[in-house]
């Protein structure tokens, strides 16, 4: 089955700096890659996703890049703010397969220091 | 508010006991997913139901079972509880059976086994 590795497990940045979180996946058939943000004590919420037919997607201060050859995708947050502090999860799925399972990485705790 | 309702929010029980967690998906969503969140393991996929039928199975123990009822609500049954079963259990829902769209998570049920 799919295995998703996420790094780093913790990340601390100064307000205004950029943050990058990286994930690798094992199943070359995976073609859908969402990112979820979970604030302390809250539920995970989707912040951005990318499908394998594109290499990059942006939404204001966040962007995701995908390298299918390397089976690697990354989340980039620019101009970080204290409210960006949360746990971020990457995930991968093969939407065309018979297994409907969305596999998550173990998460990255991002702390943005004022 | 995601529209996904989970009850109870908190549950404290003893080893060997059995509990039932309940989830009502968003109106119109046919798929329900159960995830277990422990401190070091991130979001572990347990099982998915679509319109009453099991669609995908993850790392769900034999002591655990789930079902989705005709009104689309779902229940996760945990039996012969062990200390290691203490975790936050999330239910999520989506419109279709393939998760190539947003998963809407409930607030979670925090289970503590003493």
XYZ file of C-alpha atoms in Angstrom:
228
model
C 0.000 0.000 0.000
C 0.854 3.679 -0.082
C 3.397 5.054 2.381
C 3.836 8.795 2.924
C 6.891 10.192 4.653
C 6.818 13.787 5.907
C 9.688 16.028 7.022
C 10.473 17.782 9.218
C 8.387 16.660 12.176
C 8.819 20.086 13.780
C 9.653 23.447 12.236
C 10.155 26.779 13.950
C 10.411 30.019 11.968
C 10.340 33.724 12.624
C 7.299 35.694 11.571
C 7.725 36.821 7.980
C 10.044 33.976 7.024
C 9.131 31.165 4.661
C 8.386 27.585 5.699
C 8.776 24.470 3.583
C 7.411 21.019 4.411
C 8.337 18.047 2.274
C 6.640 14.725 1.618
C 7.510 11.642 -0.364
C 5.132 8.879 -1.426
C 5.744 5.309 -2.477
C 2.925 4.425 -4.887
C 3.708 5.783 -8.352
C -0.004 5.471 -9.202
C -0.957 8.116 -6.615
C -2.348 11.177 -8.357
C -4.034 13.309 -5.707
C -2.108 15.158 -2.989
C -3.963 17.304 -0.433
C -2.561 19.247 2.518
C -4.493 19.649 5.762
C -3.923 22.094 8.605
C -4.845 21.196 12.158
C -4.781 23.934 14.764
C -4.362 22.937 18.387
C -7.453 21.145 19.630
C -9.241 21.550 16.322
C -10.176 19.337 13.385
C -7.980 19.006 10.273
C -9.026 21.286 7.429
C -8.010 21.205 3.773
C -5.830 24.160 2.791
C -4.671 23.212 -0.693
C -4.477 20.195 -2.967
C -2.784 19.277 -6.225
C -3.415 16.671 -8.849
C -0.708 14.915 -10.819
C -1.461 16.704 -14.068
C 0.055 19.943 -12.700
C 3.426 20.701 -11.174
C 2.540 23.665 -8.994
C -0.469 25.361 -7.476
C -0.684 28.611 -5.526
C -3.264 30.154 -3.248
C -2.182 33.481 -1.801
C 0.684 32.751 0.618
C 0.663 28.994 0.195
C 1.866 26.906 -2.714
C 2.360 23.246 -3.399
C 4.824 21.708 -5.837
C 4.825 18.164 -7.182
C 7.634 16.168 -8.718
C 6.095 12.946 -10.023
C 9.403 11.503 -11.161
C 10.880 11.798 -7.702
C 7.525 11.017 -6.010
C 7.949 14.129 -3.954
C 5.684 17.072 -3.114
C 6.143 20.107 -0.912
C 4.150 22.825 0.837
C 5.541 26.339 0.788
C 4.236 29.071 3.086
C 5.575 32.570 2.511
C 5.432 35.589 4.834
C 4.478 33.373 7.754
C 2.200 34.738 10.462
C 1.569 33.520 14.035
C -1.824 32.175 12.931
C 0.000 29.785 10.584
C 1.168 27.896 13.688
C -0.425 24.453 13.493
C 0.224 20.840 12.518
C 0.295 20.325 8.770
C -0.430 16.944 7.189
C 0.308 15.878 3.638
C -1.571 12.988 2.059
C -1.612 10.909 -1.106
C -4.161 8.825 -2.956
C -4.643 6.934 -6.210
C -8.030 8.222 -7.309
C -8.226 5.769 -10.174
C -7.585 2.653 -8.195
C -9.914 0.362 -6.310
C -8.420 1.393 -2.971
C -10.133 4.577 -1.853
C -7.769 5.179 1.032
C -6.230 8.616 1.613
C -2.870 8.033 3.331
C -1.548 10.806 5.561
C 1.983 11.643 6.612
C 2.714 11.903 10.322
C 2.477 15.670 10.370
C 4.718 18.708 10.855
C 4.298 20.989 13.847
C 4.953 24.505 12.556
C 5.601 27.238 15.094
C 5.779 30.830 13.904
C 7.481 33.043 16.459
C 6.382 36.701 16.600
C -18.446 24.196 11.506
C -17.763 21.392 9.009
C -21.272 19.965 9.209
C -19.942 16.622 10.483
C -21.197 15.766 13.950
C -19.428 13.362 16.287
C -20.571 12.141 19.672
C -19.459 11.860 22.352
C -16.741 14.538 22.425
C -15.005 12.935 25.373
C -15.177 9.417 26.767
C -13.338 7.863 29.675
C -13.581 4.143 30.224
C -11.671 1.193 31.635
C -9.640 -1.523 29.979
C -11.716 -4.409 28.691
C -14.783 -2.257 28.112
C -16.633 -1.538 24.864
C -17.609 1.858 23.490
C -19.470 3.169 20.467
C -18.585 6.378 18.684
C -21.172 8.000 16.471
C -20.834 10.166 13.383
C -23.353 12.054 11.279
C -21.915 13.172 7.930
C -22.592 16.451 6.171
C -25.941 16.636 4.473
C -25.585 15.054 1.040
C -22.293 13.280 1.725
C -22.406 9.554 1.079
C -18.908 8.589 2.231
C -17.823 8.324 5.841
C -14.241 7.750 6.945
C -12.834 6.933 10.372
C -9.340 7.998 11.417
C -7.409 7.436 14.640
C -5.038 10.159 15.809
C -2.412 9.298 18.377
C 0.477 11.541 19.441
C 3.180 9.861 17.366
C 1.162 8.310 14.559
C -0.580 11.193 12.885
C -3.854 10.360 11.177
C -4.247 6.607 10.785
C -6.949 5.531 8.379
C -9.260 2.914 9.851
C -12.145 2.352 7.460
C -14.397 3.942 4.838
C -18.068 3.409 4.033
C -19.935 4.610 0.994
C -23.713 4.592 0.977
C -23.826 1.788 3.521
C -21.116 -0.410 2.051
C -17.538 -0.856 3.167
C -15.183 0.626 0.540
C -11.708 0.622 2.025
C -10.035 -0.777 5.072
C -6.889 0.452 6.753
C -5.124 -0.488 9.957
C -8.279 -1.354 11.821
C -7.911 -3.882 14.615
C -10.166 -6.931 14.762
C -11.485 -5.600 18.081
C -12.860 -2.607 16.185
C -15.828 -2.646 13.849
C -17.895 -0.067 12.052
C -21.039 0.281 10.041
C -22.978 2.861 8.118
C -26.729 2.914 8.483
C -29.435 3.673 5.884
C -29.677 7.260 7.150
C -25.891 7.466 6.428
C -24.769 7.966 9.993
C -21.927 5.719 11.047
C -20.830 4.058 14.252
C -17.381 2.847 15.251
C -17.410 0.119 17.867
C -14.299 -0.442 19.953
C -14.243 -3.520 22.191
C -11.885 -5.177 24.682
C -10.299 -1.787 25.088
C -6.617 -1.488 25.888
C -4.600 1.448 27.196
C -3.108 1.907 23.722
C -6.525 2.567 22.247
C -6.552 5.960 23.940
C -6.637 8.439 21.063
C -8.652 11.031 19.237
C -11.007 9.386 16.752
C -12.065 11.484 13.806
C -14.894 10.920 11.441
C -14.839 12.617 8.062
C -17.231 12.725 5.157
C -17.151 13.495 1.463
C -19.649 13.508 -1.356
C -18.244 10.671 -3.431
C -16.489 7.432 -2.721
C -13.168 8.552 -4.159
C -11.542 11.203 -1.994
C -10.366 13.524 -4.738
C -11.988 16.424 -3.046
C -12.180 17.851 0.411
C -12.625 15.587 3.394
C -14.736 17.321 6.023
C -13.689 16.298 9.507
C -15.768 16.318 12.638
C -14.435 17.682 15.920
C -13.381 14.230 17.031
C -14.125 11.925 19.949
C -11.379 11.773 22.538
C -11.202 8.335 24.107
C -9.259 7.762 27.295
C -8.818 4.183 28.487
C -7.720 3.858 32.111
